[in-house]
Every structure is written in structure tokens, then in C-alpha cells.
Amino acid sequence: MSTSPTPLHPVSLVGAGPGAADLLTVRALQRLQQADVVLYDLLVSPEILALLPKNCERICVGKRSSRHTLPQAEINRLIVAQARLGRRVVRLKGGDPFIFGRGGEEMQELAAAGIPCEVVPAVTAAMGAAAASGIPLTHRDHAQMVSFVTGHRRMDDGAAKLDWIRLLNAESTLVIYMGLGEATRIAAELMEHGEHAADTPMAIVSSATTPQQHIVHTTLGELPQALQDERLVSPALLIIGSVTTLHEELYPLIVQAQAMRPAGSTSE
Ligand code: SAH
């Protein structure tokens, strides 16, 4: 008698958002609650992992440039292997799966394996950091455009990759992901190759939306000094442009609103 093949469940690529558990979408929470196995990144907060069902298997696949983590090909292989076992697989990623999250590469692997897959979008770090620091990414008086770029360069990228800098003007907002380690170089390149003056305002927001959130407001020219004075840790975003000056005016309202909420009603 032939046995029928194990029915496959669709894989869910789920965005966990920037950190605070109450910024998860309702759909993300539903997928987590139904998961048999969750493959998660280091960026996913413990608070969110605490929402997983007790009997759900948790596999940390890492992903922070400086630490030992599984290579992407191995992660792809693992997702496919787990799905083929007939398990409900959630691939849980920091922020949004399709913003510097390699969600596209994982989905291509699933496409090649013929396994159905869905994407559950999330608040990306730029939007979490903007909201939590009182820095609107666009504003009619400051910026009509916003760009999300990665500060992490592949080893084979040469000076030609400075082209993106030339595309930016000082009236746009630039949000740089994975840029903390290279922040001094990036600031120097923006001043040297772009239209950005040394007094261009910028902010660094680390651990946005978590209790460890830290915001530093400075300028491109003063960035090296600010990095020495402040103890900034990953994950952090660089937000560059005149919108960052609004932080001074708007952030106090956020702090005030936070203080007026009953304790425990949000994660900060
Ligand atoms: N897919 C994610 C980005 C992954 S790349 C997203 O949509 O947000 C990892 C980078 O995201 C980090 O190096 C950092 O620049 C940024 N990042 C992620 N979470 C962050 C947080 N809570 N605060 C500040 N930056 C964060």
C-alpha cells in the first residue's frame, strides 16, 4: 500500500518589528501561536520569543555581522527541510522581512523547492526608530524624500558604489541600516562625495522601541566625537537630514505621553 506524501504547510516569513512586542501585527502573533518550529534571528527580542507556544521548537539562526551565525545557504536549507517534515514553519526576522532581511532570498529558495510561502510584513527599524525618537522621516518643511540604504558593504564593492551618495541631496532623509560600525567612514563620504555639509544634522538611534533605546543627536562633522562620547551599541540606525532637528521639539511629547500611560501598558 502506498503512503500519501506528508501534506506541506505554507512557510511564513514573519516580521517581528523593531523590538517592542506590542508592535507585532495581529497576523504575526497568530502565526507565532500556531508554529511548530520557529527559526529566529538574534535581533528578535526575548519579549517576542516569550510569546511562542511552550511546545514550539526554537532554532536561533543568528545573524549579526560580528557573531558566529549560520551561513544564509544553511538557513535556507533548514527552512526547506523543516517544511518538508510537514511542520508549521515560521521564519521570524527582525523588522520587516523584505527590508534588508534577506526575505527575498529565502523565498526564492522556497520557490525552487516548490513550497508555498507567505510574508507577514512588520514595522521596519526605520519606522520604529522614527516614531520612538520624534523624527518624522518626511515633513513638508524638511524632506520630500526618504531613502533606506545599507551601510554594510560587500567585500567586492569598490569606490563605484559611492554612486548612491551622489543621488542624494541635502533636502532628503537618509536612513542607514547596519551603519554603526562604519559610521565615521559613511559620514566622511557623504561630506566628500555628496552634497552634505559638515553641519548636516543627524541622529543615531540604537535599540529603538526597547527599554535600552538610546538617541544621540549630532551633525555629520561632529559624529566621530559623538561616537567617542556616547556608548552606542548595535542594533542602531543613522538618520541623516534636517528632519532630525525636529527631535528636540517632538521627543519631549513622546516621553510625556509615555509617563502618562499606566505601567506595563507598553513595553518601554
Ligand atoms: N529587516 C530589518 C533590518 C535588518 S538589518 C528591519 O526591517 O528593520 C539589521 C539592521 O537593522 C541593524 O544593523 C540596525 O541598523 C537596524 N535595526 C534593527 N532593529 C533595530 C532597532 N531596534 N533599533 C535600531 N536599529 C535597528
Short mmCIF file of N, CA, C and O and ligand atoms in Angstrom, two decimals, residues 15 17-20 41 43 63-65 93-102 122-129 148-150 176-180 205-210 213 233-238, ligand 1:
data_model
loop_
_atom_site.label_atom_id
_atom_site.label_comp_id
_atom_site.label_asym_id
_atom_site.label_seq_id
_atom_site.Cartn_x
_atom_site.Cartn_y
_atom_site.Cartn_z
N GLY A 15 7.74 39.14 10.02
CA GLY A 15 8.50 40.26 10.57
C GLY A 15 8.15 40.44 12.03
O GLY A 15 6.98 40.45 12.40
N GLY A 17 9.24 43.09 13.77
CA GLY A 17 9.29 44.51 14.12
C GLY A 17 10.60 44.85 14.82
O GLY A 17 11.48 44.01 14.97
N PRO A 18 10.71 46.10 15.28
CA PRO A 18 12.00 46.58 15.79
C PRO A 18 12.34 46.11 17.21
O PRO A 18 13.46 46.30 17.66
N GLY A 19 11.42 45.55 17.94
CA GLY A 19 11.77 45.08 19.29
C GLY A 19 10.58 44.97 20.21
O GLY A 19 10.31 43.91 20.77
N ALA A 20 9.82 46.06 20.38
CA ALA A 20 8.69 46.03 21.30
C ALA A 20 7.65 45.01 20.84
O ALA A 20 7.23 45.03 19.68
N ASP A 41 16.10 35.16 14.28
CA ASP A 41 17.36 35.90 14.27
C ASP A 41 17.71 36.40 15.66
O ASP A 41 16.83 36.57 16.50
N LEU A 43 18.29 39.34 16.38
CA LEU A 43 17.64 40.65 16.57
C LEU A 43 16.26 40.54 17.21
O LEU A 43 15.74 41.51 17.72
N LYS A 63 22.69 35.81 13.03
CA LYS A 63 22.67 36.92 12.08
C LYS A 63 22.99 38.22 12.75
O LYS A 63 22.15 39.06 12.97
N ARG A 64 24.19 38.40 13.08
CA ARG A 64 24.69 39.70 13.48
C ARG A 64 26.11 39.63 12.98
O ARG A 64 26.82 38.68 13.28
N SER A 65 26.51 40.63 12.21
CA SER A 65 27.75 40.50 11.46
C SER A 65 28.93 40.00 12.29
O SER A 65 29.73 39.19 11.85
N LYS A 93 11.94 37.16 11.64
CA LYS A 93 13.06 38.06 11.34
C LYS A 93 12.86 39.41 12.00
O LYS A 93 11.74 39.86 12.14
N GLY A 94 13.96 40.06 12.38
CA GLY A 94 13.87 41.40 12.97
C GLY A 94 13.29 42.38 11.94
O GLY A 94 13.56 42.26 10.75
N GLY A 95 12.49 43.32 12.39
CA GLY A 95 11.93 44.32 11.48
C GLY A 95 11.02 43.70 10.44
O GLY A 95 10.23 42.80 10.76
N ASP A 96 11.14 44.16 9.21
CA ASP A 96 10.33 43.64 8.10
C ASP A 96 11.17 42.65 7.30
O ASP A 96 12.35 42.91 7.05
N PRO A 97 10.56 41.54 6.86
CA PRO A 97 11.36 40.52 6.14
C PRO A 97 11.96 41.01 4.81
O PRO A 97 12.98 40.50 4.37
N PHE A 98 11.30 42.02 4.22
CA PHE A 98 11.75 42.46 2.89
C PHE A 98 12.57 43.75 2.92
O PHE A 98 12.84 44.33 1.88
N ILE A 99 12.93 44.21 4.11
CA ILE A 99 13.84 45.37 4.19
C ILE A 99 15.14 44.87 4.80
O ILE A 99 15.20 44.59 6.01
N PHE A 100 16.17 44.73 4.00
CA PHE A 100 17.48 44.24 4.43
C PHE A 100 17.36 43.00 5.32
O PHE A 100 18.08 42.85 6.29
N GLY A 101 16.42 42.15 4.97
CA GLY A 101 16.19 40.97 5.80
C GLY A 101 16.45 39.67 5.09
O GLY A 101 16.26 38.61 5.66
N ARG A 102 16.87 39.73 3.85
CA ARG A 102 17.12 38.54 3.03
C ARG A 102 15.88 37.66 2.87
O ARG A 102 15.98 36.48 2.55
N ALA A 122 6.06 43.89 8.64
CA ALA A 122 6.19 44.41 10.00
C ALA A 122 6.72 45.84 9.97
O ALA A 122 7.13 46.34 8.93
N VAL A 123 6.75 46.44 11.13
CA VAL A 123 7.34 47.76 11.28
C VAL A 123 8.85 47.61 11.10
O VAL A 123 9.49 46.86 11.84
N THR A 124 9.39 48.27 10.09
CA THR A 124 10.83 48.19 9.89
C THR A 124 11.53 49.13 10.87
O THR A 124 10.92 50.07 11.41
N ALA A 125 12.81 48.85 11.14
CA ALA A 125 13.54 49.61 12.17
C ALA A 125 13.45 51.12 11.94
O ALA A 125 13.31 51.89 12.89
N ALA A 126 13.50 51.55 10.68
CA ALA A 126 13.47 52.99 10.39
C ALA A 126 12.17 53.61 10.90
O ALA A 126 12.18 54.70 11.49
N MET A 127 11.08 52.91 10.72
CA MET A 127 9.79 53.47 11.15
C MET A 127 9.65 53.40 12.67
O MET A 127 9.10 54.32 13.29
N GLY A 128 10.16 52.32 13.25
CA GLY A 128 10.13 52.20 14.72
C GLY A 128 10.97 53.30 15.35
O GLY A 128 10.54 53.98 16.30
N ALA A 129 12.18 53.49 14.81
CA ALA A 129 13.09 54.49 15.37
C ALA A 129 12.53 55.89 15.18
O ALA A 129 12.62 56.75 16.07
N PHE A 148 16.20 54.38 2.26
CA PHE A 148 16.73 53.39 3.20
C PHE A 148 17.93 52.74 2.50
O PHE A 148 17.77 52.17 1.41
N VAL A 149 19.10 52.83 3.10
CA VAL A 149 20.27 52.20 2.48
C VAL A 149 21.02 51.37 3.51
O VAL A 149 20.85 51.55 4.72
N THR A 150 21.84 50.47 3.03
CA THR A 150 22.65 49.67 3.95
C THR A 150 24.05 50.24 4.03
O THR A 150 24.63 50.62 3.01
N ILE A 176 20.26 54.91 7.36
CA ILE A 176 21.28 53.90 7.07
C ILE A 176 21.18 52.75 8.07
O ILE A 176 21.33 52.93 9.28
N TYR A 177 20.89 51.58 7.55
CA TYR A 177 20.85 50.35 8.34
C TYR A 177 22.26 49.76 8.36
O TYR A 177 23.02 49.91 7.40
N MET A 178 22.58 49.05 9.42
CA MET A 178 23.87 48.34 9.54
C MET A 178 25.04 49.29 9.33
O MET A 178 26.04 48.92 8.71
N GLY A 179 24.91 50.52 9.82
CA GLY A 179 25.94 51.52 9.54
C GLY A 179 26.75 51.95 10.74
O GLY A 179 27.69 52.74 10.59
N LEU A 180 26.43 51.44 11.93
CA LEU A 180 27.11 51.96 13.13
C LEU A 180 28.62 51.74 13.07
O LEU A 180 29.40 52.65 13.33
N VAL A 205 20.01 56.23 16.43
CA VAL A 205 19.03 55.65 17.34
C VAL A 205 19.38 54.18 17.52
O VAL A 205 19.38 53.42 16.55
N SER A 206 19.72 53.81 18.73
CA SER A 206 20.05 52.40 18.95
C SER A 206 18.96 51.74 19.79
O SER A 206 18.31 52.38 20.61
N SER A 207 18.78 50.44 19.54
CA SER A 207 17.76 49.63 20.22
C SER A 207 16.40 50.33 20.28
O SER A 207 15.73 50.35 21.32
N ALA A 208 16.01 50.90 19.14
CA ALA A 208 14.75 51.64 19.08
C ALA A 208 13.58 50.78 19.53
O ALA A 208 13.51 49.60 19.22
N THR A 209 12.67 51.40 20.26
CA THR A 209 11.42 50.81 20.77
C THR A 209 11.62 49.82 21.92
O THR A 209 10.66 49.22 22.38
N THR A 210 12.86 49.64 22.37
CA THR A 210 13.10 48.74 23.50
C THR A 210 13.46 49.59 24.73
O THR A 210 13.77 50.77 24.60
N GLN A 213 16.60 51.75 24.47
CA GLN A 213 16.70 52.76 23.41
C GLN A 213 17.60 53.93 23.81
O GLN A 213 17.52 54.43 24.93
N VAL A 233 25.45 51.02 21.08
CA VAL A 233 25.60 49.62 20.73
C VAL A 233 24.61 49.24 19.63
O VAL A 233 23.58 49.89 19.45
N SER A 234 24.92 48.17 18.94
CA SER A 234 24.03 47.63 17.91
C SER A 234 22.80 47.02 18.56
O SER A 234 22.90 46.56 19.71
N PRO A 235 21.67 46.96 17.88
CA PRO A 235 21.43 47.50 16.54
C PRO A 235 21.19 49.00 16.60
O PRO A 235 20.57 49.50 17.54
N ALA A 236 21.69 49.69 15.59
CA ALA A 236 21.49 51.14 15.55
C ALA A 236 21.30 51.61 14.12
O ALA A 236 21.82 51.01 13.18
N LEU A 237 20.56 52.69 14.00
CA LEU A 237 20.32 53.31 12.69
C LEU A 237 20.91 54.70 12.68
O LEU A 237 20.88 55.39 13.70
N LEU A 238 21.42 55.12 11.53
CA LEU A 238 21.82 56.50 11.35
C LEU A 238 20.71 57.18 10.56
O LEU A 238 20.29 56.66 9.52
N1 SAH B 1 14.72 43.62 8.46
C1 SAH B 1 15.16 44.59 9.44
C2 SAH B 1 16.56 45.07 9.18
C3 SAH B 1 17.61 44.00 9.35
S1 SAH B 1 19.23 44.62 9.06
C4 SAH B 1 14.16 45.73 9.52
O1 SAH B 1 13.27 45.83 8.66
O2 SAH B 1 14.26 46.55 10.42
C5 SAH B 1 19.77 44.92 10.71
C6 SAH B 1 19.88 46.42 10.97
O3 SAH B 1 18.60 46.95 11.26
C7 SAH B 1 20.71 46.76 12.20
O4 SAH B 1 22.10 46.77 11.90
C8 SAH B 1 20.21 48.15 12.51
O5 SAH B 1 20.77 49.10 11.63
C9 SAH B 1 18.73 48.03 12.16
N2 SAH B 1 17.89 47.75 13.34
C10 SAH B 1 17.16 46.65 13.57
N3 SAH B 1 16.47 46.78 14.73
C11 SAH B 1 16.78 47.99 15.23
C12 SAH B 1 16.39 48.71 16.41
N4 SAH B 1 15.54 48.19 17.31
N5 SAH B 1 16.93 49.93 16.60
C13 SAH B 1 17.77 50.49 15.71
N6 SAH B 1 18.17 49.85 14.59
C14 SAH B 1 17.68 48.63 14.35
#
